[in-house]
PDB file of C-alpha atoms in Angstrom:
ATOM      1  CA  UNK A 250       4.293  26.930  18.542  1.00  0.00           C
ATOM      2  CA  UNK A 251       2.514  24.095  16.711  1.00  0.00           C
ATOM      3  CA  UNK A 252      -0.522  25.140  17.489  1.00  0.00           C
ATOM      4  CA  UNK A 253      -1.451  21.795  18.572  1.00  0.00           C
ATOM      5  CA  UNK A 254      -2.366  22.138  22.748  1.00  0.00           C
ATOM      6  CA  UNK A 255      -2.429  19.427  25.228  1.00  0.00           C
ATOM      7  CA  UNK A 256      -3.830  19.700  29.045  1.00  0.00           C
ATOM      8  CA  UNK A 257      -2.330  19.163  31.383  1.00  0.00           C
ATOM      9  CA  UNK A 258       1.338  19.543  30.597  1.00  0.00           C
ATOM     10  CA  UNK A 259       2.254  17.732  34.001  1.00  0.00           C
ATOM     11  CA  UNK A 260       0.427  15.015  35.968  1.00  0.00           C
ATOM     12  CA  UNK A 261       0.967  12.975  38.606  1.00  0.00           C
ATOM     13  CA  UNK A 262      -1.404  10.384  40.087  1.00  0.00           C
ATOM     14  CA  UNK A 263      -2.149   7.358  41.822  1.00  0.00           C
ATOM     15  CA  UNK A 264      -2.264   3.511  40.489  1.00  0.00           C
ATOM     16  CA  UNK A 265      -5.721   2.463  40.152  1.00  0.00           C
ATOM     17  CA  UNK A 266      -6.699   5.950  39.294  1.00  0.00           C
ATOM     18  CA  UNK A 267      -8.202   7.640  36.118  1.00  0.00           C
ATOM     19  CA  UNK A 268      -6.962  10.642  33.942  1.00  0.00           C
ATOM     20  CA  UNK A 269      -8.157  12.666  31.162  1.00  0.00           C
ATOM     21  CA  UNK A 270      -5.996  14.553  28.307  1.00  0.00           C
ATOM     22  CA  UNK A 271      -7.336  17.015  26.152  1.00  0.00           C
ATOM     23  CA  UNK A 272      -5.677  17.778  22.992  1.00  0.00           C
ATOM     24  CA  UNK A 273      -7.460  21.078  21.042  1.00  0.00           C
ATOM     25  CA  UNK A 274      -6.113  20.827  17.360  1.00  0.00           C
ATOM     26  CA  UNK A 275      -4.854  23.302  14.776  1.00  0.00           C
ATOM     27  CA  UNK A 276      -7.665  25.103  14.032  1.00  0.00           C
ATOM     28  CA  UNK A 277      -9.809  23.750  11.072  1.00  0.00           C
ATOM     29  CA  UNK A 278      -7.332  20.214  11.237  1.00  0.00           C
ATOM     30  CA  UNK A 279      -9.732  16.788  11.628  1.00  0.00           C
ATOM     31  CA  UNK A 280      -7.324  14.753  11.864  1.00  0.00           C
ATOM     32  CA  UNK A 281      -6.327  13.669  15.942  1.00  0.00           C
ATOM     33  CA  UNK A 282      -3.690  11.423  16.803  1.00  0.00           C
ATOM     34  CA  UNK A 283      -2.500  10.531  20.419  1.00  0.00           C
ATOM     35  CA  UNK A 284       0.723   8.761  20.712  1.00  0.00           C
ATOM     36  CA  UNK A 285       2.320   7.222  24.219  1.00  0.00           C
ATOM     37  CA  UNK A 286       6.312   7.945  24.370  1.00  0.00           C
ATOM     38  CA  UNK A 287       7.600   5.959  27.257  1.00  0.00           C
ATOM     39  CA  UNK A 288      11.054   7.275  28.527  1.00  0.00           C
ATOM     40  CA  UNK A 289      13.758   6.462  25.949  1.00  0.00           C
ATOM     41  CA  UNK A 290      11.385   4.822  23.840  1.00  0.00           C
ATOM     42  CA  UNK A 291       9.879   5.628  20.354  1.00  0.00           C
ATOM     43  CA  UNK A 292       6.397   7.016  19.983  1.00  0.00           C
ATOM     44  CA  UNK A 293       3.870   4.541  19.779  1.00  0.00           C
ATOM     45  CA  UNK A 294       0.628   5.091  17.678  1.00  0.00           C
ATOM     46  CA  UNK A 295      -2.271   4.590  20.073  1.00  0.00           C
ATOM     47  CA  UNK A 296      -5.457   6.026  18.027  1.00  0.00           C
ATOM     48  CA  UNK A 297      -6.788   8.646  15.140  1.00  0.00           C
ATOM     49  CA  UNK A 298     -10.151  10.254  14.860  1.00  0.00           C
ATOM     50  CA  UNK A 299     -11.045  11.770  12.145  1.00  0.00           C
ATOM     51  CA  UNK A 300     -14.120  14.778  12.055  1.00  0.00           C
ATOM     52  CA  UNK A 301     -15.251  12.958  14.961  1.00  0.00           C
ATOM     53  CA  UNK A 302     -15.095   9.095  13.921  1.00  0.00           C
ATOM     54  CA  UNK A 303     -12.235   6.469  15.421  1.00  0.00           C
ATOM     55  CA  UNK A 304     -10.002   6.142  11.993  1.00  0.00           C
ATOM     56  CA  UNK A 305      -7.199   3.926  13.092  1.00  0.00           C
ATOM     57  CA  UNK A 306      -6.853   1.953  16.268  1.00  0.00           C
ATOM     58  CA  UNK A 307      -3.081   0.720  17.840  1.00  0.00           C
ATOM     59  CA  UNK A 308      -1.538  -0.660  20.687  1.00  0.00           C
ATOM     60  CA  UNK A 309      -4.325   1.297  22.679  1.00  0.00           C
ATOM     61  CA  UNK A 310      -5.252  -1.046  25.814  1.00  0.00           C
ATOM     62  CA  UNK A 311      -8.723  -1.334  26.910  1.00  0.00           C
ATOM     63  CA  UNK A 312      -8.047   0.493  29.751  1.00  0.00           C
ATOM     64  CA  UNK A 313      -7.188   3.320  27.149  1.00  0.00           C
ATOM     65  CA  UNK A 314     -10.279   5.391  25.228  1.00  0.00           C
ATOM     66  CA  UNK A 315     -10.689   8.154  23.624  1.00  0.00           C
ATOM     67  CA  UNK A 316     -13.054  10.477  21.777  1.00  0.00           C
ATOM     68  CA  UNK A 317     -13.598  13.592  19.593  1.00  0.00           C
ATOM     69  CA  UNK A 318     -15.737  16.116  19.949  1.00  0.00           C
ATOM     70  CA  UNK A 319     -17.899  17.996  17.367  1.00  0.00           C
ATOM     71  CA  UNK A 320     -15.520  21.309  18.207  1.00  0.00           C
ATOM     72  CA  UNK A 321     -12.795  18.118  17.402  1.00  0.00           C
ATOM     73  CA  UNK A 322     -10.974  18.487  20.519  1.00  0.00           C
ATOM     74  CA  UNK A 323      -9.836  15.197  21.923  1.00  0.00           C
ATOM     75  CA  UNK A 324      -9.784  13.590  24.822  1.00  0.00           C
ATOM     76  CA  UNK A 325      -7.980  10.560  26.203  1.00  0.00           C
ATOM     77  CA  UNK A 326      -9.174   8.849  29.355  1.00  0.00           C
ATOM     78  CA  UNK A 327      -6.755   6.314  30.723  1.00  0.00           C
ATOM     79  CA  UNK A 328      -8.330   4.264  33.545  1.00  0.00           C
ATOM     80  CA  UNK A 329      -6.866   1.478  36.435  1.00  0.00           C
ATOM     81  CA  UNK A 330      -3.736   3.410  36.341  1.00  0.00           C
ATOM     82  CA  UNK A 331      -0.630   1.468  36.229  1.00  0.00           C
ATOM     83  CA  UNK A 332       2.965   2.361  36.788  1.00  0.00           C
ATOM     84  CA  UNK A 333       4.049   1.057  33.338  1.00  0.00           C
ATOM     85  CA  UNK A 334       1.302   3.995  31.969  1.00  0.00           C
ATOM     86  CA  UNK A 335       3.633   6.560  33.310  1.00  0.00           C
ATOM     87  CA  UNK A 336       4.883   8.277  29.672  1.00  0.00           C
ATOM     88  CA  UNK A 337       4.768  10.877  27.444  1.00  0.00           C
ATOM     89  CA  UNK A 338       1.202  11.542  26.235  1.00  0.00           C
ATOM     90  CA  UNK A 339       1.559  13.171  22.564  1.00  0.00           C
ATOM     91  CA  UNK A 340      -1.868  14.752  20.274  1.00  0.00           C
ATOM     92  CA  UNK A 341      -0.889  15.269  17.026  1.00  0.00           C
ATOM     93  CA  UNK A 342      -3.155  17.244  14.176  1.00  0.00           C
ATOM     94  CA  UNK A 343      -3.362  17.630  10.571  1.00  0.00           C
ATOM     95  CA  UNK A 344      -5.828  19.443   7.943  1.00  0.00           C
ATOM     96  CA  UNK A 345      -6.980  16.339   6.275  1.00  0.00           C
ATOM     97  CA  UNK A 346      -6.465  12.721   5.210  1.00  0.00           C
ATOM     98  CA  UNK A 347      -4.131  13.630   2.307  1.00  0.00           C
ATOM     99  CA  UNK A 348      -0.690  12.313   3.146  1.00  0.00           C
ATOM    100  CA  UNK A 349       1.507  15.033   2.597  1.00  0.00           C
ATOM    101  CA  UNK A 350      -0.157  17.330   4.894  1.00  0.00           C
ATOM    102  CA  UNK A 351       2.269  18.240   7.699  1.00  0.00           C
ATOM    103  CA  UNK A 352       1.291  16.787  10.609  1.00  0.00           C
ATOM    104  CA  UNK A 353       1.967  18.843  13.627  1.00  0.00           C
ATOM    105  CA  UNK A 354       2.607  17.985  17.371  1.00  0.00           C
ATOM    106  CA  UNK A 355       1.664  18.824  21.002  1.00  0.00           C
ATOM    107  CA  UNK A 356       4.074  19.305  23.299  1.00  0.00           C
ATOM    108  CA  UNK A 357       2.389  16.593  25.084  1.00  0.00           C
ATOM    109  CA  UNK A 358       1.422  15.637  28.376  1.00  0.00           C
ATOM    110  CA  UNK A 359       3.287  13.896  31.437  1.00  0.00           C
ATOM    111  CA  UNK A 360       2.002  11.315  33.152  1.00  0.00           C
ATOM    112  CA  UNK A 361       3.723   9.876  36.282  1.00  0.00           C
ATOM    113  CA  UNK A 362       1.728   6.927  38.257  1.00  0.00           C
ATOM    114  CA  UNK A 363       3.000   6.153  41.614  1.00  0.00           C
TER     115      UNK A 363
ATOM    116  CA  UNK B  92       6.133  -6.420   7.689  1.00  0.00           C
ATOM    117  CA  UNK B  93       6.450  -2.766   7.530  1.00  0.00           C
ATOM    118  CA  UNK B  94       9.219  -1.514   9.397  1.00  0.00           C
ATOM    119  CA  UNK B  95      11.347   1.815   9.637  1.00  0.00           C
ATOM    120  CA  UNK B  96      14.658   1.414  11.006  1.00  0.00           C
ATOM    121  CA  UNK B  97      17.155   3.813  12.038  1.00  0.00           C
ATOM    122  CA  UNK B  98      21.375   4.029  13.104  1.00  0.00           C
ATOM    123  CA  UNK B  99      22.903   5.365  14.599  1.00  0.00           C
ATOM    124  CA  UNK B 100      20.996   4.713  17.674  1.00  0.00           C
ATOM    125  CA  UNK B 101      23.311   7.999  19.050  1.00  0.00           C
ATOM    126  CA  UNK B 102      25.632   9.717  17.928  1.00  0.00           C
ATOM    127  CA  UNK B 103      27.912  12.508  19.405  1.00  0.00           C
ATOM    128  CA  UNK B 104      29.767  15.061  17.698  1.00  0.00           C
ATOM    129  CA  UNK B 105      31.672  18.071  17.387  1.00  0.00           C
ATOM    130  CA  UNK B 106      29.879  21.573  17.577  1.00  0.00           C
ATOM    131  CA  UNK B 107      30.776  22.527  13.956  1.00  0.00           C
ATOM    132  CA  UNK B 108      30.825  19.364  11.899  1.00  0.00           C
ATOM    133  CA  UNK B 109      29.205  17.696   9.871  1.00  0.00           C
ATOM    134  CA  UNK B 110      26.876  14.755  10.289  1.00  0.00           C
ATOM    135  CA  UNK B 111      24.321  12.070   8.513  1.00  0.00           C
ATOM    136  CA  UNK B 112      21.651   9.857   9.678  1.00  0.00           C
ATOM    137  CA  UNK B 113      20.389   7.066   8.229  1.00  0.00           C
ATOM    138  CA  UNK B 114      17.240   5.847   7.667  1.00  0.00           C
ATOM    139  CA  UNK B 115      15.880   2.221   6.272  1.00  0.00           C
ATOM    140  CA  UNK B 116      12.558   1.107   5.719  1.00  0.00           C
ATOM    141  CA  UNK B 117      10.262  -1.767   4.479  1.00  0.00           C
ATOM    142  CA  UNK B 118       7.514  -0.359   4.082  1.00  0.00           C
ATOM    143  CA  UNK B 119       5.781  -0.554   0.443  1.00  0.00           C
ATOM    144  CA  UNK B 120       4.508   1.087  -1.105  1.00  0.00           C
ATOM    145  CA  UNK B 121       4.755   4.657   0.659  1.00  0.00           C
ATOM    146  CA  UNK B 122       3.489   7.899   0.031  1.00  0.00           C
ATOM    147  CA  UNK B 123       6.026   9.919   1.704  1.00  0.00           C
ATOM    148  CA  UNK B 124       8.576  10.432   3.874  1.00  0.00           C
ATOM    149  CA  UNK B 125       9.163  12.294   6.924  1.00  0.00           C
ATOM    150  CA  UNK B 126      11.981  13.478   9.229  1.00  0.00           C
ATOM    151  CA  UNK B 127      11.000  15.102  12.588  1.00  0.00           C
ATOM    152  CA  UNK B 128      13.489  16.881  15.371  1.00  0.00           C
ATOM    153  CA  UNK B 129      12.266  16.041  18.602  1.00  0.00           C
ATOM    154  CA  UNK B 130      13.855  17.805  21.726  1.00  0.00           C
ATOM    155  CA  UNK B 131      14.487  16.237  25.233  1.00  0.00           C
ATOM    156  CA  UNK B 132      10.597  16.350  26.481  1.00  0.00           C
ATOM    157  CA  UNK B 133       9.208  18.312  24.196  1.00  0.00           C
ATOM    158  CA  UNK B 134       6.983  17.299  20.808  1.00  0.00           C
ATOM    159  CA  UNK B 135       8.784  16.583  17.432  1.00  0.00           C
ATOM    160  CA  UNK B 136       8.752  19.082  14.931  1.00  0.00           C
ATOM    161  CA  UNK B 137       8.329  18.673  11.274  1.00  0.00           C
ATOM    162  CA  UNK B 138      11.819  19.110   9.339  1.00  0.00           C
ATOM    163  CA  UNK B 139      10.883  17.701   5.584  1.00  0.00           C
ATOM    164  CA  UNK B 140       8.462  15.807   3.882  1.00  0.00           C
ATOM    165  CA  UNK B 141       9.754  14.193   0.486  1.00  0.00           C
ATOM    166  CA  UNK B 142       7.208  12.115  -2.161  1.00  0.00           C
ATOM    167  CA  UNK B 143       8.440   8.691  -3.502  1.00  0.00           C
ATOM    168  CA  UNK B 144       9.408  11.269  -6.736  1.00  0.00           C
ATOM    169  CA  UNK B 145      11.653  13.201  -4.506  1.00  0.00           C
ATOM    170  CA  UNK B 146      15.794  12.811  -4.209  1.00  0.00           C
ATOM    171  CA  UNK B 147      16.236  15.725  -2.074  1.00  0.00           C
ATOM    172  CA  UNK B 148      14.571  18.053   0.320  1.00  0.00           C
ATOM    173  CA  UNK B 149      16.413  20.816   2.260  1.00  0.00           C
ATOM    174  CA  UNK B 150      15.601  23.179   5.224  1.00  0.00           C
ATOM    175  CA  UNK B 151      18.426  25.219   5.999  1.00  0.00           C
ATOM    176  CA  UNK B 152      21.067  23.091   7.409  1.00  0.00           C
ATOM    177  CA  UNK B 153      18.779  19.977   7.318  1.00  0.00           C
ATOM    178  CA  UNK B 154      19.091  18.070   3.831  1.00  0.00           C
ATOM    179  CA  UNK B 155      17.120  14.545   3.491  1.00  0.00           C
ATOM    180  CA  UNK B 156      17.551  12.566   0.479  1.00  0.00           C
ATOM    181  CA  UNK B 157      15.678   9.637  -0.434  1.00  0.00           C
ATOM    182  CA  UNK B 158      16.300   6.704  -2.831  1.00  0.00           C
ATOM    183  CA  UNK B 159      12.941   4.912  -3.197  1.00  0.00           C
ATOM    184  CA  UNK B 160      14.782   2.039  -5.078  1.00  0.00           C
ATOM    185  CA  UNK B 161      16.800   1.204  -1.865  1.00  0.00           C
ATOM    186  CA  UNK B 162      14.472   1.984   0.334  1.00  0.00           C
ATOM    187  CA  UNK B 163      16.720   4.412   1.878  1.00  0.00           C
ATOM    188  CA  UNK B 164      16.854   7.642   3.348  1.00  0.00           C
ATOM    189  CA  UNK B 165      19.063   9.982   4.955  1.00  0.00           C
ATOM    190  CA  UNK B 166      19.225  13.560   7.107  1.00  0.00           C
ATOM    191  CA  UNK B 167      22.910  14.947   6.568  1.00  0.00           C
ATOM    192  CA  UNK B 168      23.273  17.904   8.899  1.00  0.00           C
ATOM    193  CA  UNK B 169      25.952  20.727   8.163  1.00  0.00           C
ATOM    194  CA  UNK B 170      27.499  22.575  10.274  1.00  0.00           C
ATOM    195  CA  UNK B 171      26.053  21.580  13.651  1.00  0.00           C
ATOM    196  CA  UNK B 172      25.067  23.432  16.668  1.00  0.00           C
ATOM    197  CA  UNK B 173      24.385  22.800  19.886  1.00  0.00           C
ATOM    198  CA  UNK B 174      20.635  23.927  19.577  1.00  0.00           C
ATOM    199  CA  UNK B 175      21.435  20.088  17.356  1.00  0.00           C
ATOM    200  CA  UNK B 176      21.071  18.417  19.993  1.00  0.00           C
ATOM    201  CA  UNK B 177      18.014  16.321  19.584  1.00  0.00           C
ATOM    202  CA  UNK B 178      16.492  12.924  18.552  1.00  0.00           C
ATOM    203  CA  UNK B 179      15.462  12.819  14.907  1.00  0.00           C
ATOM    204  CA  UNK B 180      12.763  10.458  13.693  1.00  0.00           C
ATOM    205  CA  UNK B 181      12.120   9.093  10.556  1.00  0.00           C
ATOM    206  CA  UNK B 182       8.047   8.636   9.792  1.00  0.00           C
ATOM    207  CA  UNK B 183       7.277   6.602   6.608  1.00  0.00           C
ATOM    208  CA  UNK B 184       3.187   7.312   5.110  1.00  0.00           C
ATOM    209  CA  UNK B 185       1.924   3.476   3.903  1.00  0.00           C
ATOM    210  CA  UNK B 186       0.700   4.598   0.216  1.00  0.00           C
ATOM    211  CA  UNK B 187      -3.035   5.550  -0.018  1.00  0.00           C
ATOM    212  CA  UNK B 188      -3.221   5.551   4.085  1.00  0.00           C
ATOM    213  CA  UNK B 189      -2.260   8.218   6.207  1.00  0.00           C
ATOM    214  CA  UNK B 190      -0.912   5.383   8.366  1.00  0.00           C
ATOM    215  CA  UNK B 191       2.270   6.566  10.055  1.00  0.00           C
ATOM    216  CA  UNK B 192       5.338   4.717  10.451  1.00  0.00           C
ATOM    217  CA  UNK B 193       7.839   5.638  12.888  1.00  0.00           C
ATOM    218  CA  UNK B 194      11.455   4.582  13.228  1.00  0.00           C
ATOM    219  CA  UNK B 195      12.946   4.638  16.913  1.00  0.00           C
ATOM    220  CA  UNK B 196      14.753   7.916  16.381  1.00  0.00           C
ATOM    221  CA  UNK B 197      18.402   8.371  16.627  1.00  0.00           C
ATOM    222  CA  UNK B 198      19.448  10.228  19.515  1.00  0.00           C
ATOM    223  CA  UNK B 199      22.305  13.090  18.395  1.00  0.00           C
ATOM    224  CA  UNK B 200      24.526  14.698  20.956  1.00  0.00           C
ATOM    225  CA  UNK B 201      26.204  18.048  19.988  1.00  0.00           C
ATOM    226  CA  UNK B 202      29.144  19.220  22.335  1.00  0.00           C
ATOM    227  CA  UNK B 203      30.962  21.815  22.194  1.00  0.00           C
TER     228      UNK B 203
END
């Protein structure tokens, strides 16, 4: 266990519709990431918060946003569902910003759009 | 541009033997690197982080090595098991960021 939790583990929706993830981190870790795995791809970086700011910003669509809370749980809302959003949904946490910190991993949430 | 690039894409082999993965990168400078295990649907786990200063890094059967002037590194597994079975990413840190790199995984196949 990682530690790192992600709601819902399973999802299935409509196109055109809108979801929500939560990710709670590690406890203390300020440090959020949320990655998209599509199936048989690699994980792609979508954004970081850090104690509540955005840090970093990647192929996240405008469709895509997300925020942190001041308890730093995440949330990613993903709106005008497509079938190409159907993926992997990954939250990843660490302590801080120095590098070597382990950074540890969800076990993610699925998203299937039909 | 910085890239991290990995072979074999897959790779299947004997429950028992030996195996290494390779990984090759661009990016520079870096901070550190990473190797994760990642099983079928579930979220990668951490396996070893090595500095730039760093040749080796073990955990258990899991040994990465790391030659900064080649810009190569590598996960040798010994002794596989089926509980192997797994993709294994390679995650390079751009120096003074804590941007992430990841390579596309190789995908490993353990039979018995």
């Amino acid at each position: 266990d990682s530690g790192v939790t992600q709601t819902p583990k399973h999802l299935i929706t409509a196109t055109g519709q809108r979801v929500t993830l939560r990710c709670s981190p590690r406890s203390g870790d300020l440090s959020v990431y949320w990655y998209q795995q599509s199936l048989d791809q690699g994980l792609q970086f979508l954004i970081q918060y850090y104690n509540g700011e955005e840090r970093a910003k990647g192929n996240i669509l405008e469709r895509f946003s997300a925020q942190q809370f001041p308890d730093l749980h995440s949330e990613l809302n993903l709106s005008s569902l497509e079938l190409g959003d159907s993926a992997l949904y990954f939250c990843a946490s660490r302590g801080d910003l120095y590098s070597g910190n382990t950074i540890y991993f969800g076990e993610g949430s699925w998203l299937t759009v039909v | 541009k910085n890239q991290v690039e990995q072979s074999p894409q897959s790779l299947i082999i004997l429950e028992g033997k030996n195996c290494t993965l390779q990984c090759n990168y661009t990016v520079s400078p870096f901070s550190n690197l990473r190797w994760y295990k990642q099983d079928t649907g579930r979220g990668p786990v951490s396996l070893t982080i090595m500095t730039f200063s760093e040749n080796t890094k073990s955990n258990g059967r899991y040994t990465a090595t790391l030659d900064a002037d080649t810009k190569q590194s590598s996960l040798h597994i010994t002794a596989s098991q089926l509980s192997d079975s797994a993709s294994y990413i390679c995650v390079v840190t751009l120096y003074n960021t804590d941007k992430l790199i990841f390579g596309t995984g190789t995908r490993l196949q353990v039979f018995p």
